[in-house]
Structure formats: C-alpha cells, structure tokens
Tab-separated table of C-alpha atoms in Angstrom:
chain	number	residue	atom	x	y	z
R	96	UNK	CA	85.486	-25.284	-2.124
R	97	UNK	CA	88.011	-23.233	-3.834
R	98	UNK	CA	87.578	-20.758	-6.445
R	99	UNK	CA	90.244	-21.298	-9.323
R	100	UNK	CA	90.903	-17.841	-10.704
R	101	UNK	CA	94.677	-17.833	-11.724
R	102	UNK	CA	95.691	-17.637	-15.046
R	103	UNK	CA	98.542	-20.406	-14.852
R	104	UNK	CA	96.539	-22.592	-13.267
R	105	UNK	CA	93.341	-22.406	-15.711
R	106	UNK	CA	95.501	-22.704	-18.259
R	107	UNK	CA	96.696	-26.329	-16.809
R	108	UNK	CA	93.582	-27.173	-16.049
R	109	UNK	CA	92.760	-27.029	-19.684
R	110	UNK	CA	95.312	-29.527	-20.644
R	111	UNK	CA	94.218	-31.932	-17.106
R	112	UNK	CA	91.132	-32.317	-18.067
R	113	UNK	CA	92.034	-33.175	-21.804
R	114	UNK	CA	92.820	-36.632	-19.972
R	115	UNK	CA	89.706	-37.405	-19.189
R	116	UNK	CA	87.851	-37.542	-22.594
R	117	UNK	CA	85.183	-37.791	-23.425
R	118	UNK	CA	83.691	-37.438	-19.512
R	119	UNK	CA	84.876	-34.121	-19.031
R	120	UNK	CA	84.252	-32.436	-22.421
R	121	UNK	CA	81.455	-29.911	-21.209
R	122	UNK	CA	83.998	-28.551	-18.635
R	123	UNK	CA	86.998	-28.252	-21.287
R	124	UNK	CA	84.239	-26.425	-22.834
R	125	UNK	CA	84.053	-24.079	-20.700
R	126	UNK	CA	87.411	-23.837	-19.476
R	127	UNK	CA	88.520	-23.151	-22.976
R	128	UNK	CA	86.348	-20.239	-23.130
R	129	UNK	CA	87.257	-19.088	-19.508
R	130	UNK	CA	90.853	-18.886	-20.897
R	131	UNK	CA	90.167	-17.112	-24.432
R	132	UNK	CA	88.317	-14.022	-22.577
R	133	UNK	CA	85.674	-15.552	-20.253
R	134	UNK	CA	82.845	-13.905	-22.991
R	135	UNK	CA	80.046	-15.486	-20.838
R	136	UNK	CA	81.363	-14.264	-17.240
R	137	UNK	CA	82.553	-17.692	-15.912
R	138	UNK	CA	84.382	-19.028	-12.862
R	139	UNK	CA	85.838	-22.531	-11.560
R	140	UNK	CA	84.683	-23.960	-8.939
R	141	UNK	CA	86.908	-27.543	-7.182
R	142	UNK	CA	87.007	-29.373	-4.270
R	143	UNK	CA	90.687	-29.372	-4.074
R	144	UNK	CA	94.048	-28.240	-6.515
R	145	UNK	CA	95.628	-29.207	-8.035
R	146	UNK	CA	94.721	-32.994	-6.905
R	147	UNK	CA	90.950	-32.504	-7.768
R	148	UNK	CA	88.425	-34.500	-7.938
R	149	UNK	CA	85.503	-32.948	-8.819
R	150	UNK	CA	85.002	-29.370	-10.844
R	151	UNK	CA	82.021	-27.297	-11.944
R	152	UNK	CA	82.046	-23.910	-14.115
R	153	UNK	CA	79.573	-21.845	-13.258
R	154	UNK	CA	78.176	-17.762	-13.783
R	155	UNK	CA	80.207	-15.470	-11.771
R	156	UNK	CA	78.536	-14.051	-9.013
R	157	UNK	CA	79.014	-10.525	-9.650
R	158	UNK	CA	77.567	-11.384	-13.359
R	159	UNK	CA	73.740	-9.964	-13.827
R	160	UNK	CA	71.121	-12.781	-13.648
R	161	UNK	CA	67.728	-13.461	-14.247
R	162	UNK	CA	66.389	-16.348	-11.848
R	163	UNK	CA	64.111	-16.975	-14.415
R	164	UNK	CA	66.744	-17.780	-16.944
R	165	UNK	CA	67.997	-21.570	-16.928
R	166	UNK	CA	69.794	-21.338	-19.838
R	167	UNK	CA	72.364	-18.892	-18.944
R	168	UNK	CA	72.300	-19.607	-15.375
R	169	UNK	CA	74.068	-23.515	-16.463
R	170	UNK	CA	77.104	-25.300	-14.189
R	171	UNK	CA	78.989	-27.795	-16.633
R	172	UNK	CA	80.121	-31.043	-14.344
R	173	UNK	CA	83.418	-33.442	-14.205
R	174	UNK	CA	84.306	-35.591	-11.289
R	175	UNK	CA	86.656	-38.401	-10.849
R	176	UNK	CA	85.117	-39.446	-7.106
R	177	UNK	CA	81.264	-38.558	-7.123
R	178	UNK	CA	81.415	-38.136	-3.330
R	179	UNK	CA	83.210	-35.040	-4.511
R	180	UNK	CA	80.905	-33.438	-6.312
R	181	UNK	CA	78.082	-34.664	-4.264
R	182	UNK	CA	80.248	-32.479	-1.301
R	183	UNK	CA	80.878	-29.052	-3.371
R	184	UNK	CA	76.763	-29.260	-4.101
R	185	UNK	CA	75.819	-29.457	-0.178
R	186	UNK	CA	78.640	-26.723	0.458
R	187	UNK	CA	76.478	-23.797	1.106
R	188	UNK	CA	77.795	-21.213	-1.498
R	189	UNK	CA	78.483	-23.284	-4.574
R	190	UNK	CA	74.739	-23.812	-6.447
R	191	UNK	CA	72.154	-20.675	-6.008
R	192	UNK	CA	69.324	-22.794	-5.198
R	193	UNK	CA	67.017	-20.115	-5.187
R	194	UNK	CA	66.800	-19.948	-9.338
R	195	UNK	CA	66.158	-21.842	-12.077
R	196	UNK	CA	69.130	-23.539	-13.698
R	197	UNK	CA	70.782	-26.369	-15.113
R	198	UNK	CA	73.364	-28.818	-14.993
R	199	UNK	CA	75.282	-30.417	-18.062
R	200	UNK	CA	77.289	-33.142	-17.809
R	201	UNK	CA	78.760	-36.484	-19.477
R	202	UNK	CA	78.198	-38.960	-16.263
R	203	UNK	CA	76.151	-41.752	-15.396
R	204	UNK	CA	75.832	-41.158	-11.543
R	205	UNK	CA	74.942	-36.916	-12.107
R	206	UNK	CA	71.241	-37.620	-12.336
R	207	UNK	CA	70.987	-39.204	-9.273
R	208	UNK	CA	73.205	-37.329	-6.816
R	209	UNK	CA	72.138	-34.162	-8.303
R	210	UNK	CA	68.488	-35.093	-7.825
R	211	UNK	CA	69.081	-36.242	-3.915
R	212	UNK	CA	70.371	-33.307	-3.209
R	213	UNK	CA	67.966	-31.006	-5.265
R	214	UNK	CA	64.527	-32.931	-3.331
R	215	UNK	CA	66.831	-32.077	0.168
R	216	UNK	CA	66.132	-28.317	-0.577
R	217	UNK	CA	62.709	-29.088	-2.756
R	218	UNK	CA	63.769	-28.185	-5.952
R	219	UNK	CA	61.826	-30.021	-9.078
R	220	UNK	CA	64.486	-31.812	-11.567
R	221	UNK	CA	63.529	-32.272	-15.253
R	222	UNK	CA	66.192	-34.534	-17.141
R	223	UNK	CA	66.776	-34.409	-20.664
R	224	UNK	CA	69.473	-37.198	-21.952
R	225	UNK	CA	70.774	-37.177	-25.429
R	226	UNK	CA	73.400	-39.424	-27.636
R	227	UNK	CA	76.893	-37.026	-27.475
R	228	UNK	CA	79.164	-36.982	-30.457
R	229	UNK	CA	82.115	-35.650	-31.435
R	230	UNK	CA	83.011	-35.114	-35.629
R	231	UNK	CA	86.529	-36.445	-36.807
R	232	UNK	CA	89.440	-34.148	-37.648
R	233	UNK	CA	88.454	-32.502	-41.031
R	234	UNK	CA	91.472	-32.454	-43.377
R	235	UNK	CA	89.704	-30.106	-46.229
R	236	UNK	CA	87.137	-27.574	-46.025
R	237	UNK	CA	83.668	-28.740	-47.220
R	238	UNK	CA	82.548	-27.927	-50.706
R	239	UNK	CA	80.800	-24.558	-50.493
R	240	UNK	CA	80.811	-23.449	-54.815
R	241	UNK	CA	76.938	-24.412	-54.371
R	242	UNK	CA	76.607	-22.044	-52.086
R	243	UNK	CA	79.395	-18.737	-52.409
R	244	UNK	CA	77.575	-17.045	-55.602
R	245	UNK	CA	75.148	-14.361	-54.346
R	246	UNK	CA	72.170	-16.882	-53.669
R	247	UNK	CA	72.254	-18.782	-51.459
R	248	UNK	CA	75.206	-17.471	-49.157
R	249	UNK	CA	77.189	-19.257	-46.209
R	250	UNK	CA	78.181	-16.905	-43.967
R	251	UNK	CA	77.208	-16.359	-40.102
R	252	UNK	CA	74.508	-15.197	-38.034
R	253	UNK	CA	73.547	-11.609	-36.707
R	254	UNK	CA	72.169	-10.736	-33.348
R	255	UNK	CA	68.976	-9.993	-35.412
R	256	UNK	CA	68.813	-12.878	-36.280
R	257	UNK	CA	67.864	-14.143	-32.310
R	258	UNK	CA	64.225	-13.994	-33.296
R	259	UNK	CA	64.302	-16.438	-36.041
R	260	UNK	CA	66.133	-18.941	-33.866
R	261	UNK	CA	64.124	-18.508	-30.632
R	262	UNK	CA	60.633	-19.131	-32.462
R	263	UNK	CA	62.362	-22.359	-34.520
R	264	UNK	CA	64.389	-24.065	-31.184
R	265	UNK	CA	62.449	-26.584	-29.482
R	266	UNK	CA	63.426	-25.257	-26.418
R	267	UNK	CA	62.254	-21.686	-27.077
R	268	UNK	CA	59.824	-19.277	-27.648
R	269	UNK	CA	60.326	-16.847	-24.903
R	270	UNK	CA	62.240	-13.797	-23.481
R	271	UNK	CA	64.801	-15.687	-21.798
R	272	UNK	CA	65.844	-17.653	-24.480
R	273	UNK	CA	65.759	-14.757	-26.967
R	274	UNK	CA	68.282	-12.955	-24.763
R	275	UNK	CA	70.391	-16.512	-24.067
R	276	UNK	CA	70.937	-16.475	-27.756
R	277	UNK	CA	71.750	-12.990	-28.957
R	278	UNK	CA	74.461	-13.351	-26.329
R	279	UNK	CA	75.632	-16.819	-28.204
R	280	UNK	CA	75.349	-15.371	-31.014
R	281	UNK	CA	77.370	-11.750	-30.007
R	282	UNK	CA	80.406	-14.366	-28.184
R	283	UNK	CA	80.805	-17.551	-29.769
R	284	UNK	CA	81.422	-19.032	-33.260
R	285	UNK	CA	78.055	-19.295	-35.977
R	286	UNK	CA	77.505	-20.533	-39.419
R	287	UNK	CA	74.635	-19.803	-42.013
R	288	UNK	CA	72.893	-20.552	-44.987
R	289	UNK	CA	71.438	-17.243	-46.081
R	290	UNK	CA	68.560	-17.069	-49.229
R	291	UNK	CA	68.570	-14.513	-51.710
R	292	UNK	CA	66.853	-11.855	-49.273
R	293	UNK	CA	69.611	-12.302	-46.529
R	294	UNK	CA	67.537	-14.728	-44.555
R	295	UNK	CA	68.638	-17.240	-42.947
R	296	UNK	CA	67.815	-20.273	-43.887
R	297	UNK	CA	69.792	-23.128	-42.182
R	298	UNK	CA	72.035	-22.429	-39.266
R	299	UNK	CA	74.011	-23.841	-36.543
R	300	UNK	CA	75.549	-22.002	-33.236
R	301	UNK	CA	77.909	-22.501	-30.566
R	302	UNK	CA	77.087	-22.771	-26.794
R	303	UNK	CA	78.745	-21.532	-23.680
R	304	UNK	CA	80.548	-25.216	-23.058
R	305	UNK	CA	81.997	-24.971	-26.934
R	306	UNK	CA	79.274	-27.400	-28.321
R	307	UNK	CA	77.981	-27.367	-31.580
R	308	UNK	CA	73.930	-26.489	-30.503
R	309	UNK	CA	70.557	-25.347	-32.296
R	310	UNK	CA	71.300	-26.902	-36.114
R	311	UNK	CA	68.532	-26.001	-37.857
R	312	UNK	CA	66.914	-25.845	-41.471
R	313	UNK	CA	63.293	-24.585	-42.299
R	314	UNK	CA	61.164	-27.370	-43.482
R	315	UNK	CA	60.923	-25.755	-47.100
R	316	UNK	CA	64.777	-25.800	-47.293
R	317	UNK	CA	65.846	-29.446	-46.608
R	318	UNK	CA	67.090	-32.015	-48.641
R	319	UNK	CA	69.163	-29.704	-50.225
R	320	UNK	CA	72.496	-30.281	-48.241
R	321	UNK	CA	72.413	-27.254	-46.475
R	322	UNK	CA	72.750	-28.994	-42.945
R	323	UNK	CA	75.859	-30.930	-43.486
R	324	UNK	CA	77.319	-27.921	-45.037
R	325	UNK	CA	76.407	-25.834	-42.271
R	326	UNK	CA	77.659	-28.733	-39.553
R	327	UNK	CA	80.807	-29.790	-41.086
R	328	UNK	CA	81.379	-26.205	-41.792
R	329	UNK	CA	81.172	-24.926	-38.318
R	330	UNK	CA	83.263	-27.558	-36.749
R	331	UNK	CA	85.959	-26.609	-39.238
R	332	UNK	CA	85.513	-23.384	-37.753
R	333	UNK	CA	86.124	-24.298	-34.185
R	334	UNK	CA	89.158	-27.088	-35.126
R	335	UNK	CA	90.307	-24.121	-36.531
R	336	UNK	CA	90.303	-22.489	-32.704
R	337	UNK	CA	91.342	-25.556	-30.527
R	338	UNK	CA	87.863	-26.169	-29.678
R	339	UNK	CA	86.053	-29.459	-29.478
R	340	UNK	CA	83.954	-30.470	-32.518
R	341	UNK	CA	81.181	-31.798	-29.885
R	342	UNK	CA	77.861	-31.679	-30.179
R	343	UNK	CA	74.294	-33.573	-28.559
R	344	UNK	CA	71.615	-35.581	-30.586
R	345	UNK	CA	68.253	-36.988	-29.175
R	346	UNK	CA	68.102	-40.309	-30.061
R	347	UNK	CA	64.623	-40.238	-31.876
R	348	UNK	CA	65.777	-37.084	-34.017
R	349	UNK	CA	66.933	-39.914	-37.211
R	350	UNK	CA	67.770	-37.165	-39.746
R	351	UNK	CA	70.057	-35.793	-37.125
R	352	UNK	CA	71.615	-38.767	-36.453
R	353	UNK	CA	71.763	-40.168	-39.917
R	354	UNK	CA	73.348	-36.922	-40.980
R	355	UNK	CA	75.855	-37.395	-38.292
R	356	UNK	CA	76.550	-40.862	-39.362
R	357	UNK	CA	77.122	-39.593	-43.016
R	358	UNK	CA	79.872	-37.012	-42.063
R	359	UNK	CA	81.199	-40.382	-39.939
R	360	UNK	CA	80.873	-38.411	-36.649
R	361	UNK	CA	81.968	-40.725	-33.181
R	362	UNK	CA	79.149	-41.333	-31.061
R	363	UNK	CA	80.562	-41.035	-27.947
R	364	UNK	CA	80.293	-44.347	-25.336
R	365	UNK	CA	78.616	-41.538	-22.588
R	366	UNK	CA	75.557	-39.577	-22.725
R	367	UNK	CA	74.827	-35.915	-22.376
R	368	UNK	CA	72.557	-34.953	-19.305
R	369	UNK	CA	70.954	-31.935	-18.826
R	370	UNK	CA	68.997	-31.395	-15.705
R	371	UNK	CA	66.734	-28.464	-15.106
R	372	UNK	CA	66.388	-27.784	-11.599
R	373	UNK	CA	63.218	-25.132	-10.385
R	374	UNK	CA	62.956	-23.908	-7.071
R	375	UNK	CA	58.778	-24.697	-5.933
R	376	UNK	CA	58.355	-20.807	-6.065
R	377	UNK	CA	58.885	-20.852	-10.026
R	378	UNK	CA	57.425	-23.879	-11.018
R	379	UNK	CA	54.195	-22.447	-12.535
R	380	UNK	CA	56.242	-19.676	-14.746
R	381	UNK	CA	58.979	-21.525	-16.084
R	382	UNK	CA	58.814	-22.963	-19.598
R	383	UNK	CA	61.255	-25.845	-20.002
C-alpha cells in the first residue's frame, strides 16, 4: 500500500487515469478535486507507483467521521488487475471495516471481490447499480431568458437549502445525509431553479467524485423545462472547470433517462456500482 500525497505526482495521476475512460471516471473524480484543494479531506491510496494497478480515494484519516455516515465515509475504485485491488482491501489499514461506508465504482468484477472480502470480516453488502452517462461537450450556454427575470430565477443553492434536499432525495431523510449535503453544497458546484419566494424549486448538485447527483424538481413544477435547464446548465458549469460532465441514472427512472436522451447524453458501455457495506453491529440503525 502506498499513500500518494505529492503534488507532482497527483497531478500525473490526473492525466493517467484520463486513459482509462470511462472505467476510471469516479477516481478522476476525485483526484480532480484532491488537486483543486482536497474540499472533502481526501487521500490516494495504490498498490504500487507509478506502475499501478489498482487505486482507491478515500477520507483522510485524521478527517472527523461519523461511523454512522456512509455517504461521506465513500472509497471511489479503478483497477487494471483486480487481484490488485482485491490485495489493497485485505491489507490491514486500507478500508475501516468497523463503519458504515461505501464503494463507487465503474467495474464489472467490484461487486464480487468486494463482497468476498466484506462476508470474510461479516460485513452486510447492499448493491445499488445504475446506467452511467456522460453529456457531450456543450458549445453554447442553454437558453435561460425564461428563467433570468425576477420569477423564476436560476441561480445556485444555499446551505439552507440542505433541508429541502434531504426530505426530497430518495436516499435521505436523516441526520447524516442532511450534514453529507450542506457539505456538497458549501464545496462543490450547484444549480437552481428558484420561485418567486426564493425557493427552490428544481435543483441539481455535485458529489465528492465530480458527478452530477440529486436532480430534482417538485412534482407541481415539472413539465416546465426546468430539469434540462438545470442539467445542461450545471454541466456547463463544470466543462467550464475541467470536470467530467458524468452523472448516474436508474434504469426504471424513464423521465430521467428520456431527458438524458433529449440533451443526446452518452450512455456509457459500464455501469455505476455502489455498494453499501455495514458492519453486523450497525445493521439495525442504518437507513440505506
């Protein structure tokens, strides 16, 4: 195992792993934001450098963590020889296997290898797979005139805004999550449709691997464009950056996917996999 922590070599990292698209997008991800100020307390982890084979970003130790907290406590995945990776998870200070966390990734084989090793130390594994896409280079900025006069706005979220999005996401509704995303929120790129009160009324955010994440319009707002204003608008935002215009669909969401297919997104030829591993002493007080 060897922590990479030098600025040079993170840096060349970035551009290695641009090779390997679309595999190793959640890791550029997260590399990117390693290099443009680390806002979510990151590290890289390899087997070897600069000849590596497999790499996994995950929290720095010395960040503060709540074991409870799966969707901070996230390790984004990219191998080129599985035995790698499968080594760096049995190496004994790579994974805290005493919380709840995930692990992200655009590979067929990360399910199972991650699992084998998880029932080894008894930990329950919960996998959620999902179409990945990326959008095409956007030449012009979308048409906003229907939305720049005074009602309704575009513009971009506020931390108090956390509330709204933690009681509308699927995968929220509780303290963890409302924390997970006032920190998205504070570090990473947002963009918002905003009714004549200053609500917000159709969003998107940005996650800690760069991907587009939580687009969202309240059922009394739709069919009025807001959410391909809101999408194409945000990944304008982060072309604008360097970033990745990447972002995960489940494959029964059809007004997702439709909308995707509208704005002629790629749908990528590999899935996105997110695993949810719990330890057996948390298994009764985690909501997933």
């Amino acid at each position: 195992m060897l922590v990479l922590n030098c600025v040079s070599k993170l840096l060349t990292l970035e551009k290695l792993l641009k090779s390997h698209f679309p595999e190793s997008l959640k890791v550029y991800g997260a590399v990117m934001n390693i290099n443009r100020g680390n806002p979510f307390q990151k590290e890289v982890i390899l087997d070897s450098w600069p000849d590596f084979k497999a790499v996994i970003t995950r929290r720095q130790k010395e960040a503060e963590t709540d074991n409870l907290d799966h969707y901070t406590n996230a390790y984004a995945v990219f191998y080129k020889d599985v035995r790698a990776y499968r080594g760096l998870l049995e190496e004994c200070d790579v994974i805290n296997w005493n919380q709840v966390f995930q692990i992200q990734g655009l590979q067929s084989e990360l399910y199972t290898v991650s699992k084998a090793v998880a029932a080894s130390k008894q930990l329950d594994v919960k996998l959620s797979s999902f179409k990945a896409v990326c959008l095409s280079p956007l030449s012009t900025l979308p048409d906003t005139s229907s939305v720049m006069s005074s009602s309704p706005r575009l513009t971009y979220l506020s931390v108090t805004d956390a509330d709204l999005l933690n009681r509308t996401w699927s995968r929220g509704g509780n303290e963890q999550c409302l924390r997970y995303i006032t920190n998205l929120i504070s570090c990473f790129p947002s963009i918002c449709v905003r009714d004549d009160k200053g609500n917000p009324v159709s969003w998107s955010i940005t996650d800690q691997f760069a991907t587009m994440c939580h687009s969202y319009t309240l059922p009394e707002h739709r069919r009025k464009g807001y959410s391909r204003l809101v999408l194409l608008t945000l990944a304008r935002k982060l072309q604008s950056r360097g970033f990745p215009r990447q972002g995960n669909v489940l494959d029964d969401n059809v007004a997702s996917v439709n909308l995707l297919k509208s704005v002629h997104a790629e749908f990528l030829p590999c899935r996105f996999h997110r695993l949810i591993l719990t330890p057996a002493a948390f298994s009764r007080v985690v909501p997933l």
